[in-house]
């Protein structure tokens, strides 16, 4: 029977087995609305069967049993300094710039060891980091770990917390407090191990922190807003890259960084394109293109026409929208980015060519969340219209809308364990405090009634790239009026789109729900104030779909 801690789905009963409450944080009041909502990320780390002992950096971070380590007196100039600001021996030298964002290596080279952040987080005198607190006895506990361990990272007020899911101790492994608000973060799955974790944290000031909690070291990028002072809204590591990551900002831009590069002097180009037919200029249209500033080509790092010998950040700068970019995700094959913004548009961007492929408008209001299906066939969004929308980027159309929420949708996610290419399970949470599960079968839905201007881009079963360059692909041959296929797609009428009904609606008694994540053994939900629940799955399943292998996209 259902209660506050259980719900019954078609596959069985889900039960809350673990909770992390914001009341455990004395400096956070649950009655006050959060300046920035809590976001949660997870990583599964496999610990070896036998361990010789923890590294000294890890012991330093956790304080060797000390409950709290306060910072040294900050420098008067307010600039972040470190007592250990010399590069590690394994830090690679700066790379020569390349003209392609995700360039493949031109010739086989000896693989360099992974770089680690430069600064010691426990002894730093940075004014940006104000406090570190650690769980007592954590070094001994983690040294004894074996097998798969799930770690969670999340922000709460000005703190960033690291916890272990399933641990008997509810105290965080580490709690780091900053002078600015953490707004988003991501963990690099490629480089994660029992010896290192690469975490990128974005802040309300635009600053970025590269943190390795295991080695107790950190680095800063876009320090004091040297590249942009616009608040960070989302950050993602480039899958299969140990160094590249993308950051979305509230000014409508997405910036590409390399964690191993220093900040450079950078000024983005004015988004006005010259008209080839005359001396006049054409204003940039955000629904027809993205505006890219590549520092390598001048007008960014260094003088026009010159290329500096040492590559600097940013790697590239995309002006996507005139409104804030809310979130973005990579396609499973790591070739495309689906970005949503406050202007109500979903944009599909060719990350390799750095150009806009398609732009889809919402029914009304801003889009708030986005996810890509594990096989790459569908993009799912949630919005302020209380709807979930399923897009087929292969066919350039809206496939279905999902009705069930009575307020803004906060988060959407696919359940990889219940997607098999014929049916898809996904979930959503909203400001109506509902957790909703949906089952979607593409074969059961009707086609749009009016398809006069519709041209199917490519076979649904094809593994060919979604968006081959428009000037080189037969799928983009000019139409009868000699104009290319439009990139902008207005929202179709509700009467022309199939509707998906929920398979489960679970009201949750809490403050506003903000996060939903499907883990191998559980479903994770969290509220804006940081109340985290883990709902254990009824059965242990294996993924039904293997994601596309991601190419090697490190910049050399």
mmCIF file of C-alpha atoms in Angstrom, residues 31 60 62 94 165 202 215 310 321-322 416 436 442 484 494 517 523 538-539:
data_model
loop_
_atom_site.group_PDB
_atom_site.id
_atom_site.type_symbol
_atom_site.label_atom_id
_atom_site.label_comp_id
_atom_site.label_asym_id
_atom_site.label_seq_id
_atom_site.Cartn_x
_atom_site.Cartn_y
_atom_site.Cartn_z
ATOM 1 C CA UNK A 31 11.892 28.484 5.497
ATOM 2 C CA UNK A 60 44.487 16.098 4.314
ATOM 3 C CA UNK A 62 39.226 14.933 5.455
ATOM 4 C CA UNK A 94 50.054 24.048 -22.712
ATOM 5 C CA UNK A 165 24.951 7.146 -0.805
ATOM 6 C CA UNK A 202 30.105 26.885 -11.600
ATOM 7 C CA UNK A 215 43.863 14.616 -3.877
ATOM 8 C CA UNK A 310 50.508 29.086 -25.452
ATOM 9 C CA UNK A 321 20.381 33.247 -27.333
ATOM 10 C CA UNK A 322 19.568 36.742 -26.151
ATOM 11 C CA UNK A 416 18.279 3.867 -19.246
ATOM 12 C CA UNK A 436 5.561 11.299 -12.645
ATOM 13 C CA UNK A 442 6.945 5.515 -30.758
ATOM 14 C CA UNK A 484 17.479 25.701 -47.686
ATOM 15 C CA UNK A 494 -2.011 20.875 -29.934
ATOM 16 C CA UNK A 517 18.035 11.167 -11.500
ATOM 17 C CA UNK A 523 15.630 6.880 -8.220
ATOM 18 C CA UNK A 538 11.837 -3.066 -7.091
ATOM 19 C CA UNK A 539 14.140 -5.150 -9.307
#
